Tab-separated table of C-alpha atoms (C1' of nucleotides) in Angstrom:
chain	number	residue	atom	x	y	z
A	545	MET	CA	77.701	-31.193	102.341
A	546	ASN	CA	75.664	-31.989	105.442
A	547	LYS	CA	77.860	-33.673	107.955
A	548	ASN	CA	81.550	-34.320	107.952
A	549	ASN	CA	83.530	-36.873	109.886
A	550	THR	CA	84.447	-34.451	112.673
A	551	THR	CA	80.903	-34.492	114.085
A	552	PRO	CA	79.980	-37.928	115.458
A	553	GLN	CA	76.892	-39.438	113.861
A	554	ARG	CA	73.777	-39.914	115.885
A	555	GLY	CA	71.366	-42.744	115.357
A	556	ARG	CA	71.778	-46.221	114.047
A	557	PRO	CA	74.921	-46.378	111.940
A	558	ALA	CA	74.713	-47.148	108.259
A	559	LYS	CA	75.519	-50.722	107.362
A	560	SER	CA	77.850	-49.484	104.657
A	561	GLY	CA	79.908	-47.342	107.027
A	562	ARG	CA	79.172	-44.204	105.001
A	563	ASP	CA	77.800	-41.152	106.687
A	564	SER	CA	74.550	-39.557	105.668
A	565	SER	CA	75.811	-37.276	102.938
A	566	GLN	CA	78.057	-39.951	101.494
A	567	THR	CA	75.170	-42.353	101.237
A	568	LYS	CA	73.022	-39.721	99.606
A	569	GLN	CA	75.752	-38.944	97.139
A	570	ALA	CA	76.275	-42.605	96.375
A	571	LEU	CA	72.572	-43.003	95.673
A	572	VAL	CA	72.551	-40.004	93.375
A	573	GLN	CA	75.521	-41.312	91.447
A	574	SER	CA	73.911	-44.696	91.074
A	575	GLY	CA	70.807	-42.892	89.867
A	576	VAL	CA	72.795	-41.012	87.258
A	577	GLN	CA	74.060	-44.281	85.875
A	578	TYR	CA	70.701	-46.028	85.777
A	579	PHE	CA	68.708	-43.096	84.499
A	580	THR	CA	71.287	-42.463	81.816
A	581	GLU	CA	71.198	-46.046	80.664
A	582	PHE	CA	67.540	-46.976	81.131
A	583	GLY	CA	65.670	-43.717	81.578
A	584	PHE	CA	63.623	-42.588	84.541
A	585	ALA	CA	60.535	-44.751	84.157
A	586	SER	CA	62.338	-47.986	83.461
A	587	SER	CA	64.841	-47.645	86.278
A	588	GLY	CA	63.788	-49.311	89.476
A	589	ILE	CA	64.663	-47.984	92.878
A	590	ASP	CA	65.625	-51.492	93.897
A	591	GLN	CA	68.429	-51.748	91.358
A	592	ILE	CA	69.698	-48.298	92.155
A	593	LEU	CA	69.883	-49.148	95.831
A	594	LYS	CA	71.414	-52.533	95.329
A	595	LYS	CA	74.282	-51.132	93.270
A	596	VAL	CA	75.512	-49.145	96.258
A	597	SER	CA	74.416	-51.646	98.926
A	598	VAL	CA	71.901	-49.384	100.538
A	599	PRO	CA	68.847	-51.205	101.871
A	600	LYS	CA	65.491	-50.457	100.322
A	601	GLY	CA	63.988	-49.203	103.543
A	602	SER	CA	66.471	-46.384	103.556
A	603	PHE	CA	65.396	-44.768	100.346
A	604	TYR	CA	62.573	-42.694	101.737
A	605	HIS	CA	64.752	-41.594	104.558
A	606	TYR	CA	67.040	-39.894	102.080
A	607	PHE	CA	64.510	-38.757	99.491
A	608	ALA	CA	60.877	-37.791	99.715
A	609	SER	CA	59.915	-39.589	96.521
A	610	LYS	CA	61.234	-40.899	93.258
A	611	GLU	CA	60.454	-37.520	91.750
A	612	ALA	CA	62.550	-35.724	94.347
A	613	PHE	CA	65.316	-38.222	93.766
A	614	GLY	CA	65.117	-37.528	90.057
A	615	ILE	CA	65.593	-33.851	90.676
A	616	ALA	CA	68.747	-34.531	92.649
A	617	VAL	CA	70.025	-36.837	89.934
A	618	ILE	CA	69.445	-34.331	87.146
A	619	GLU	CA	71.071	-31.606	89.188
A	620	GLU	CA	74.118	-33.741	89.810
A	621	TYR	CA	74.507	-34.521	86.139
A	622	SER	CA	73.958	-30.913	85.134
A	623	HIS	CA	76.730	-29.785	87.435
A	624	TYR	CA	79.044	-32.501	86.243
A	625	PHE	CA	78.419	-31.640	82.637
A	626	ALA	CA	78.654	-27.896	83.078
A	627	LYS	CA	82.031	-28.396	84.674
A	628	LYS	CA	83.233	-30.522	81.803
A	629	LEU	CA	81.962	-27.925	79.407
A	630	ASP	CA	83.765	-25.089	81.135
A	631	LEU	CA	86.923	-27.120	81.251
A	632	HIS	CA	87.028	-27.146	77.476
A	633	LEU	CA	85.123	-24.100	76.315
A	634	LEU	CA	86.938	-21.698	78.620
A	635	ASN	CA	90.361	-23.174	77.994
A	636	GLU	CA	92.223	-20.138	76.759
A	637	THR	CA	95.181	-22.102	75.536
A	638	ASN	CA	93.051	-23.206	72.579
A	639	LYS	CA	91.211	-21.367	69.877
A	640	PRO	CA	87.429	-21.375	70.238
A	641	LEU	CA	86.591	-23.968	67.606
A	642	MET	CA	89.369	-26.191	68.862
A	643	ARG	CA	87.767	-26.086	72.283
A	644	ILE	CA	84.595	-27.502	70.814
A	645	VAL	CA	86.566	-30.260	69.172
A	646	ASN	CA	88.213	-31.063	72.479
A	647	PHE	CA	84.879	-31.213	74.230
A	648	ALA	CA	83.602	-33.594	71.574
A	649	ASN	CA	86.629	-35.832	71.938
A	650	ASP	CA	86.153	-35.930	75.667
A	651	ALA	CA	82.529	-36.962	75.221
A	652	LYS	CA	83.467	-39.538	72.626
A	653	GLU	CA	85.754	-41.182	75.126
A	654	GLY	CA	82.874	-41.455	77.551
A	655	MET	CA	80.618	-42.965	74.928
A	656	ALA	CA	83.128	-45.661	74.101
A	657	ARG	CA	84.027	-46.305	77.732
A	658	TYR	CA	80.453	-47.301	78.513
A	659	ASN	CA	80.054	-49.282	75.304
A	660	PHE	CA	77.575	-46.799	73.838
A	661	LYS	CA	75.008	-47.699	76.428
A	662	ARG	CA	74.670	-44.412	78.244
A	663	GLY	CA	74.957	-41.271	76.205
A	664	CYS	CA	73.626	-38.073	77.708
A	665	LEU	CA	71.245	-38.134	80.651
A	666	ILE	CA	69.620	-34.883	79.640
A	667	GLY	CA	69.047	-35.996	76.071
A	668	ASN	CA	67.660	-39.324	77.205
A	669	LEU	CA	65.239	-37.820	79.668
A	670	GLU	CA	64.241	-35.224	77.108
A	671	GLN	CA	62.806	-37.951	74.918
A	672	GLU	CA	60.991	-39.389	77.878
A	673	VAL	CA	59.450	-36.078	78.816
A	674	GLY	CA	55.891	-37.328	78.379
A	675	LEU	CA	56.401	-39.704	81.288
A	676	LEU	CA	58.224	-37.239	83.492
A	677	PRO	CA	56.877	-34.939	86.197
A	678	GLU	CA	56.693	-31.303	85.206
A	679	SER	CA	59.447	-30.413	87.651
A	680	HIS	CA	61.859	-32.522	85.641
A	681	ARG	CA	60.822	-30.933	82.389
A	682	LEU	CA	61.583	-27.476	83.688
A	683	GLN	CA	64.899	-28.646	85.051
A	684	LEU	CA	65.873	-30.061	81.691
A	685	LEU	CA	64.997	-26.771	80.037
A	686	ASP	CA	67.151	-24.909	82.525
A	687	THR	CA	70.035	-27.219	81.879
A	688	PHE	CA	69.856	-26.758	78.144
A	689	ALA	CA	69.683	-23.014	78.617
A	690	VAL	CA	72.931	-23.075	80.562
A	691	TRP	CA	74.696	-25.226	77.989
A	692	GLN	CA	73.422	-23.034	75.218
A	693	GLN	CA	74.736	-19.934	76.925
A	694	LYS	CA	78.171	-21.434	77.291
A	695	MET	CA	78.270	-22.469	73.674
A	696	THR	CA	77.049	-19.061	72.557
A	697	CYS	CA	79.986	-17.408	74.285
A	698	CYS	CA	82.451	-19.752	72.661
A	699	LEU	CA	81.010	-19.119	69.232
A	700	GLN	CA	81.070	-15.386	69.801
A	701	LEU	CA	84.740	-15.673	70.582
A	702	ALA	CA	85.261	-17.404	67.268
A	703	GLN	CA	83.329	-14.620	65.661
A	704	GLN	CA	85.500	-11.976	67.263
A	705	GLU	CA	88.514	-13.824	65.994
A	706	ASN	CA	86.898	-13.718	62.579
A	707	THR	CA	87.026	-17.483	62.322
A	708	ILE	CA	83.323	-17.707	61.570
A	709	PRO	CA	81.162	-15.193	59.677
A	710	ALA	CA	79.889	-12.144	61.525
A	711	SER	CA	76.527	-12.724	59.913
A	712	LEU	CA	75.806	-15.754	62.101
A	713	ASP	CA	73.504	-15.477	65.085
A	714	CYS	CA	75.544	-17.236	67.736
A	715	THR	CA	72.572	-17.854	70.006
A	716	ALA	CA	70.641	-19.601	67.273
A	717	LEU	CA	73.763	-21.433	66.231
A	718	ALA	CA	74.360	-22.638	69.775
A	719	SER	CA	70.806	-23.932	69.989
A	720	PHE	CA	71.361	-25.611	66.642
A	721	PHE	CA	74.563	-27.152	67.905
A	722	TRP	CA	72.968	-28.802	70.919
A	723	MET	CA	70.093	-30.216	68.947
A	724	GLY	CA	72.503	-31.768	66.508
A	725	TRP	CA	74.720	-32.892	69.332
A	726	GLU	CA	71.965	-34.745	71.127
A	727	GLY	CA	70.879	-36.241	67.846
A	728	SER	CA	74.387	-37.460	67.162
A	729	ILE	CA	74.711	-38.997	70.623
A	730	ALA	CA	71.463	-40.857	70.132
A	731	LYS	CA	72.552	-42.071	66.735
A	732	SER	CA	75.850	-43.153	68.184
A	733	LYS	CA	74.021	-45.259	70.752
A	734	LEU	CA	72.122	-46.836	67.898
A	735	THR	CA	75.103	-47.582	65.678
A	736	LYS	CA	77.331	-48.444	68.620
A	737	ASN	CA	80.187	-46.492	67.154
A	738	LEU	CA	81.517	-42.948	67.038
A	739	THR	CA	80.871	-42.247	63.381
A	740	PRO	CA	77.731	-40.170	63.962
A	741	ILE	CA	79.479	-37.853	66.398
A	742	ASP	CA	82.418	-37.453	64.064
A	743	THR	CA	80.134	-36.692	61.162
A	744	PHE	CA	78.224	-34.164	63.172
A	745	ILE	CA	81.284	-32.287	64.363
A	746	ASP	CA	83.031	-32.395	61.013
A	747	VAL	CA	80.063	-31.103	59.077
A	748	PHE	CA	79.235	-28.504	61.690
A	749	LEU	CA	82.720	-27.069	61.635
A	750	GLN	CA	82.906	-27.158	57.899
A	751	LEU	CA	79.613	-25.341	57.545
A	752	ILE	CA	80.408	-22.518	59.928
A	753	ALA	CA	84.031	-22.011	58.911
A	754	LYS	CA	84.677	-19.049	56.744
B	105	MET	CA	46.235	-58.039	52.890
B	106	ASN	CA	45.127	-61.443	54.044
B	107	LYS	CA	41.426	-61.786	53.544
B	108	ASN	CA	38.926	-59.537	51.922
B	109	ASN	CA	35.179	-59.423	52.384
B	110	THR	CA	34.437	-61.668	49.408
B	111	THR	CA	35.629	-64.797	51.243
B	112	PRO	CA	33.425	-65.602	54.240
B	113	GLN	CA	35.288	-65.778	57.523
B	114	ARG	CA	35.656	-69.065	59.297
B	115	GLY	CA	35.739	-69.476	63.013
B	116	ARG	CA	34.351	-67.365	65.780
B	117	PRO	CA	33.688	-63.871	64.494
B	118	ALA	CA	35.535	-60.917	65.988
B	119	LYS	CA	33.550	-58.960	68.541
B	120	SER	CA	34.456	-55.769	66.741
B	121	GLY	CA	33.096	-56.912	63.406
B	122	ARG	CA	36.468	-56.362	61.747
B	123	ASP	CA	38.075	-59.124	59.772
B	124	SER	CA	41.479	-60.510	60.603
B	125	SER	CA	43.630	-58.113	58.644
B	126	GLN	CA	41.620	-55.105	59.737
B	127	THR	CA	42.063	-56.036	63.369
B	128	LYS	CA	45.764	-56.555	62.881
B	129	GLN	CA	46.059	-53.198	61.180
B	130	ALA	CA	44.075	-51.509	63.936
B	131	LEU	CA	46.394	-52.998	66.543
B	132	VAL	CA	49.463	-51.834	64.678
B	133	GLN	CA	48.113	-48.324	64.378
B	134	SER	CA	47.296	-48.234	68.063
B	135	GLY	CA	50.820	-49.453	68.697
B	136	VAL	CA	52.274	-46.650	66.617
B	137	GLN	CA	50.446	-44.135	68.753
B	138	TYR	CA	51.430	-45.619	72.078
B	139	PHE	CA	55.029	-46.402	71.204
B	140	THR	CA	55.446	-42.921	69.785
B	141	GLU	CA	54.103	-41.290	72.905
B	142	PHE	CA	55.412	-43.575	75.650
B	143	GLY	CA	58.097	-45.716	74.057
B	144	PHE	CA	58.215	-49.468	73.756
B	145	ALA	CA	58.960	-50.496	77.303
B	146	SER	CA	56.452	-48.195	78.960
B	147	SER	CA	53.585	-49.058	76.651
B	148	GLY	CA	51.399	-51.878	77.888
B	149	ILE	CA	49.696	-54.328	75.607
B	150	ASP	CA	46.525	-53.829	77.596
B	151	GLN	CA	46.223	-50.147	76.728
B	152	ILE	CA	47.034	-50.764	73.093
B	153	LEU	CA	44.310	-53.374	72.890
B	154	LYS	CA	41.743	-51.370	74.793
B	155	LYS	CA	42.088	-48.391	72.470
B	156	VAL	CA	40.798	-50.470	69.565
B	157	SER	CA	38.453	-52.658	71.615
B	158	VAL	CA	40.281	-55.870	70.969
B	159	PRO	CA	40.228	-58.290	73.888
B	160	LYS	CA	43.468	-59.170	75.544
B	161	GLY	CA	43.221	-62.837	74.753
B	162	SER	CA	43.409	-62.019	71.075
B	163	PHE	CA	46.842	-60.463	71.131
B	164	TYR	CA	48.838	-63.640	70.833
B	165	HIS	CA	46.571	-64.821	68.129
B	166	TYR	CA	47.656	-61.912	65.972
B	167	PHE	CA	51.282	-61.572	67.060
B	168	ALA	CA	53.779	-64.055	68.342
B	169	SER	CA	55.178	-61.717	70.988
B	170	LYS	CA	55.544	-58.098	71.939
B	171	GLU	CA	58.814	-58.057	70.047
B	172	ALA	CA	57.130	-59.277	66.870
B	173	PHE	CA	54.431	-56.698	67.368
B	174	GLY	CA	57.087	-54.021	67.738
B	175	ILE	CA	58.600	-55.016	64.427
B	176	ALA	CA	55.231	-54.604	62.716
B	177	VAL	CA	54.742	-51.234	64.374
B	178	ILE	CA	58.121	-49.907	63.334
B	179	GLU	CA	57.589	-51.152	59.808
B	180	GLU	CA	54.231	-49.433	59.582
B	181	TYR	CA	55.686	-46.144	60.759
B	182	SER	CA	58.665	-46.434	58.454
B	183	HIS	CA	56.386	-46.871	55.474
B	184	TYR	CA	54.158	-44.023	56.532
B	185	PHE	CA	57.102	-41.717	56.968
B	186	ALA	CA	58.881	-42.736	53.786
B	187	LYS	CA	55.715	-41.932	51.875
B	188	LYS	CA	55.456	-38.523	53.472
B	189	LEU	CA	59.093	-37.909	52.679
B	190	ASP	CA	58.684	-38.838	49.031
B	191	LEU	CA	55.607	-36.687	48.774
B	192	HIS	CA	57.730	-33.634	49.550
B	193	LEU	CA	61.267	-34.466	48.491
B	194	LEU	CA	60.263	-35.748	45.069
B	195	ASN	CA	57.796	-32.970	44.359
B	196	GLU	CA	59.201	-31.542	41.167
B	197	THR	CA	57.065	-28.447	41.271
B	198	ASN	CA	59.353	-27.127	44.001
B	199	LYS	CA	63.043	-26.443	44.166
B	200	PRO	CA	65.001	-28.917	46.304
B	201	LEU	CA	65.520	-26.760	49.381
B	202	MET	CA	61.888	-25.673	49.268
B	203	ARG	CA	60.903	-29.329	49.380
B	204	ILE	CA	62.763	-29.702	52.633
B	205	VAL	CA	60.975	-26.683	54.032
B	206	ASN	CA	57.652	-28.164	53.034
B	207	PHE	CA	58.485	-31.437	54.677
B	208	ALA	CA	59.383	-29.585	57.852
B	209	ASN	CA	56.127	-27.646	57.801
B	210	ASP	CA	54.187	-30.837	57.383
B	211	ALA	CA	55.949	-32.378	60.350
B	212	LYS	CA	55.418	-29.239	62.390
B	213	GLU	CA	51.680	-29.538	61.854
B	214	GLY	CA	51.804	-33.049	63.198
B	215	MET	CA	53.752	-31.971	66.255
B	216	ALA	CA	51.215	-29.306	67.106
B	217	ARG	CA	48.223	-31.517	66.333
B	218	TYR	CA	49.278	-33.977	69.005
B	219	ASN	CA	50.221	-31.263	71.472
B	220	PHE	CA	53.929	-32.046	71.261
B	221	LYS	CA	53.412	-35.392	72.895
B	222	ARG	CA	54.455	-37.720	70.133
B	223	GLY	CA	57.273	-36.626	67.909
B	224	CYS	CA	59.019	-39.239	65.842
B	225	LEU	CA	58.661	-42.926	66.648
B	226	ILE	CA	62.053	-43.758	65.229
B	227	GLY	CA	63.788	-41.029	67.198
B	228	ASN	CA	62.016	-42.025	70.374
B	229	LEU	CA	62.872	-45.682	70.074
B	230	GLU	CA	66.413	-44.792	69.139
B	231	GLN	CA	66.939	-43.315	72.591
B	232	GLU	CA	65.442	-46.398	74.161
B	233	VAL	CA	67.713	-48.708	72.226
B	234	GLY	CA	69.279	-50.177	75.358
B	235	LEU	CA	65.930	-51.660	76.327
B	236	LEU	CA	65.033	-52.886	72.859
B	237	PRO	CA	65.590	-56.286	71.262
B	238	GLU	CA	68.352	-56.374	68.709
B	239	SER	CA	65.859	-56.904	65.890
B	240	HIS	CA	64.417	-53.469	66.596
B	241	ARG	CA	67.816	-51.841	66.620
B	242	LEU	CA	68.623	-53.160	63.176
B	243	GLN	CA	65.251	-52.072	61.899
B	244	LEU	CA	65.817	-48.555	63.170
B	245	LEU	CA	69.176	-48.455	61.430
B	246	ASP	CA	67.569	-49.564	58.189
B	247	THR	CA	64.942	-46.890	58.482
B	248	PHE	CA	67.477	-44.154	59.001
B	249	ALA	CA	69.460	-45.426	56.054
B	250	VAL	CA	66.427	-45.068	53.808
B	251	TRP	CA	65.666	-41.561	55.038
B	252	GLN	CA	69.266	-40.575	54.632
B	253	GLN	CA	69.312	-41.810	51.074
B	254	LYS	CA	66.232	-39.794	50.193
B	255	MET	CA	67.679	-36.671	51.714
B	256	THR	CA	70.993	-37.221	49.975
B	257	CYS	CA	69.247	-37.232	46.608
B	258	CYS	CA	67.416	-34.035	47.378
B	259	LEU	CA	70.605	-32.292	48.426
B	260	GLN	CA	72.385	-33.502	45.336
B	261	LEU	CA	69.643	-31.928	43.277
B	262	ALA	CA	70.263	-28.649	45.038
B	263	GLN	CA	73.919	-29.086	44.301
B	264	GLN	CA	73.260	-29.667	40.625
B	265	GLU	CA	71.182	-26.489	40.589
B	266	ASN	CA	74.147	-24.773	42.164
B	267	THR	CA	72.057	-23.698	45.137
B	268	ILE	CA	74.517	-25.202	47.597
B	269	PRO	CA	78.284	-25.494	47.265
B	270	ALA	CA	79.697	-28.325	45.208
B	271	SER	CA	82.247	-28.870	47.946
B	272	LEU	CA	79.644	-30.374	50.285
B	273	ASP	CA	79.420	-34.112	50.769
B	274	CYS	CA	75.696	-34.678	50.412
B	275	THR	CA	75.744	-38.043	52.128
B	276	ALA	CA	77.426	-36.633	55.206
B	277	LEU	CA	75.176	-33.626	55.068
B	278	ALA	CA	72.074	-35.821	54.936
B	279	SER	CA	73.264	-37.761	57.960
B	280	PHE	CA	73.913	-34.449	59.675
B	281	PHE	CA	70.433	-33.277	58.765
B	282	TRP	CA	68.666	-36.234	60.348
B	283	MET	CA	70.660	-36.031	63.542
B	284	GLY	CA	69.761	-32.392	63.875
B	285	TRP	CA	66.208	-33.100	62.890
B	286	GLU	CA	65.704	-35.721	65.573
B	287	GLY	CA	67.340	-33.443	68.074
B	288	SER	CA	65.009	-30.622	67.170
B	289	ILE	CA	61.932	-32.836	67.438
B	290	ALA	CA	63.025	-33.930	70.883
B	291	LYS	CA	63.676	-30.356	71.937
B	292	SER	CA	60.303	-29.360	70.586
B	293	LYS	CA	58.654	-31.999	72.757
B	294	LEU	CA	60.497	-30.511	75.697
B	295	THR	CA	59.626	-26.880	75.043
B	296	LYS	CA	56.135	-27.729	73.811
B	297	ASN	CA	56.467	-25.350	70.913
B	298	LEU	CA	57.814	-25.248	67.384
B	299	THR	CA	60.707	-22.887	67.986
B	300	PRO	CA	63.381	-25.594	68.032
B	301	ILE	CA	62.286	-26.988	64.683
B	302	ASP	CA	62.180	-23.526	63.163
B	303	THR	CA	65.605	-22.729	64.503
B	304	PHE	CA	67.009	-25.951	63.193
B	305	ILE	CA	65.634	-25.529	59.683
B	306	ASP	CA	66.504	-21.845	59.476
B	307	VAL	CA	70.081	-22.300	60.570
B	308	PHE	CA	70.551	-25.384	58.458
B	309	LEU	CA	69.408	-23.638	55.316
B	310	GLN	CA	71.420	-20.553	56.079
B	311	LEU	CA	74.561	-22.575	56.615
B	312	ILE	CA	74.356	-24.584	53.441
B	313	ALA	CA	73.136	-21.781	51.159
B	314	LYS	CA	75.732	-20.304	48.895
C	1161	DA	C1'	71.756	-45.426	134.423
C	1162	DA	C1'	67.534	-44.274	132.410
C	1163	DC	C1'	65.465	-41.905	128.968
C	1164	DT	C1'	64.868	-39.103	124.807
C	1165	DA	C1'	65.983	-37.791	120.241
C	1166	DT	C1'	67.829	-39.027	115.949
C	1167	DA	C1'	69.316	-41.906	112.174
C	1168	DT	C1'	68.993	-46.018	109.684
C	1169	DT	C1'	67.144	-50.425	108.460
C	1170	DA	C1'	64.085	-54.409	107.850
C	1171	DG	C1'	60.717	-55.986	105.402
C	1172	DA	C1'	56.045	-56.157	104.302
C	1173	DC	C1'	52.424	-53.862	101.820
C	1174	DC	C1'	49.081	-53.975	98.046
C	1175	DG	C1'	47.901	-52.650	93.774
C	1176	DA	C1'	49.332	-52.680	89.197
C	1177	DT	C1'	51.135	-54.548	85.475
C	1178	DC	C1'	53.798	-57.485	82.789
C	1179	DG	C1'	53.730	-60.831	78.823
C	1180	DT	C1'	51.896	-65.331	78.063
C	1181	DC	C1'	49.014	-69.382	77.750
C	1182	DT	C1'	45.101	-72.823	77.831
C	1183	DA	C1'	40.490	-73.786	77.431
C	1184	DA	C1'	36.172	-72.364	75.782
C	1185	DT	C1'	33.345	-70.464	72.151
C	1186	DT	C1'	31.588	-69.602	67.585
C	1187	DA	C1'	31.271	-70.230	62.871
C	1188	DA	C1'	32.284	-72.382	58.236
C	1189	DA	C1'	33.498	-76.583	55.774
C	1190	DT	C1'	32.954	-81.423	55.119
D	504	DA	C1'	27.311	-84.617	62.910
D	505	DT	C1'	31.870	-83.905	62.929
D	506	DT	C1'	36.028	-81.523	61.935
D	507	DT	C1'	38.726	-77.530	61.279
D	508	DA	C1'	39.686	-72.751	61.859
D	509	DA	C1'	39.353	-68.198	64.101
D	510	DT	C1'	38.664	-65.576	68.044
D	511	DT	C1'	37.932	-64.706	72.837
D	512	DA	C1'	37.699	-65.119	77.899
D	513	DG	C1'	40.089	-64.820	81.581
D	514	DA	C1'	43.427	-66.453	84.635
D	515	DC	C1'	48.373	-67.242	85.348
D	516	DG	C1'	52.514	-66.539	88.093
D	517	DA	C1'	55.996	-63.456	88.410
D	518	DT	C1'	57.840	-59.204	89.148
D	519	DC	C1'	58.056	-55.028	90.808
D	520	DG	C1'	56.258	-50.386	91.522
D	521	DG	C1'	56.661	-46.732	95.233
D	522	DT	C1'	55.582	-46.275	99.962
D	523	DC	C1'	55.113	-46.914	104.874
D	524	DT	C1'	55.394	-48.557	109.779
D	525	DA	C1'	57.764	-50.640	113.237
D	526	DA	C1'	62.075	-52.128	114.958
D	527	DT	C1'	66.886	-51.178	115.877
D	528	DA	C1'	71.050	-48.836	117.072
D	529	DT	C1'	73.550	-44.959	118.350
D	530	DA	C1'	74.364	-40.171	120.629
D	531	DG	C1'	72.858	-36.707	123.727
D	532	DT	C1'	70.553	-35.412	128.095
D	533	DT	C1'	69.395	-35.654	132.699
DNA sequence: AACTATATTAGACCGATCGTCTAATTAAAT
DNA sequence: ATTTAATTAGACGATCGGTCTAATATAGTT
């Protein structure tokens, strides 16, 4: 975002060979991993730095504080997830409810790939909210609002298709979906298998189908 | 459990005046509060002790380790919650679905009373499972299994009454309920209001009603 | 070539815990 | 008086938290 390789870099060069924005991005991605697995409070800056071979002294060059770093991490994940969501929920080659199923399958893959250790950053931090700075709390709320909006649209499409009853309030149903979703991800972390997610999706679809 | 006031206490008397089992119980209750609000990893033994005026040196007299203490804390909460659940779900003066509503209202009171800072110990620890000893993980699974069984029975009652469709698998539905429930408690902590819980219960009941 | 500005790093800083343990203290039992 | 049991005092070393200052290395400027 900041500098590209056409402009020569001033200052002492990074040990890693990355330029400024690459290093920043690498740190954020490492943060996503650690925060998703261990939460904000229990993740140390040391580990996060070590993973991408950035020296400790550099951290406060790139970020003003752990809080500021957290904001960047949440933002990164939010963008990543919103993209994934659009990929499935706006895929016009599939019917609306099928899009939800596809999204769930995508997420299930991720759960298994990381051995059920990660789950959803937003859901994990949500539980930790009592230990988080207020800025993070608001950011999490924003993120959920975006996801909810996307899901609402998808459900409305299903409604227009007459796949689900017209009597349903799609906004409330979308909120309901995400609460159950986060619950199922958490349960899946606990059981270390995909059964909870499957149960959630199956029952959800069965309940809303006409 | 251990000693009552009829048998005189040997050894140096506790500063607090409590006997052995009272002190242990006080520690466990303090642990419930802290673990529920801050999780296992972020709760310090010091704080837990201070809250009930038990000196630090005493901790390892009462518990073999923090892990063992955690087991006692989870057990205490599980019992407490199972009792609350029975109180509502087995209350024959109400129809099955009304019992669920009453349970939810009870829980909502608790959420508000603690200013949305605590929520559900089991749900909170569930998210933290990556940082927990395996013994805790299994205990959490057990606890959920018990809750799920209780809810299954209640839903089956509703089914027998013909309040909900006979086509529903009550076991799956109970699992679904608890995932959504935990999700709604977490969301309620985030929003600092009861709207998520209300939405969850409302939509759930609407979806399963005939 | 000397100097300034900028970018990055090295590594220490200190306070706060962390969970645990050993020795001392206090009382009842013998 | 001595032993046994229960509780406490307080230190223990280790880790690690987030942060900061000074040193280093490059590019731009004169």
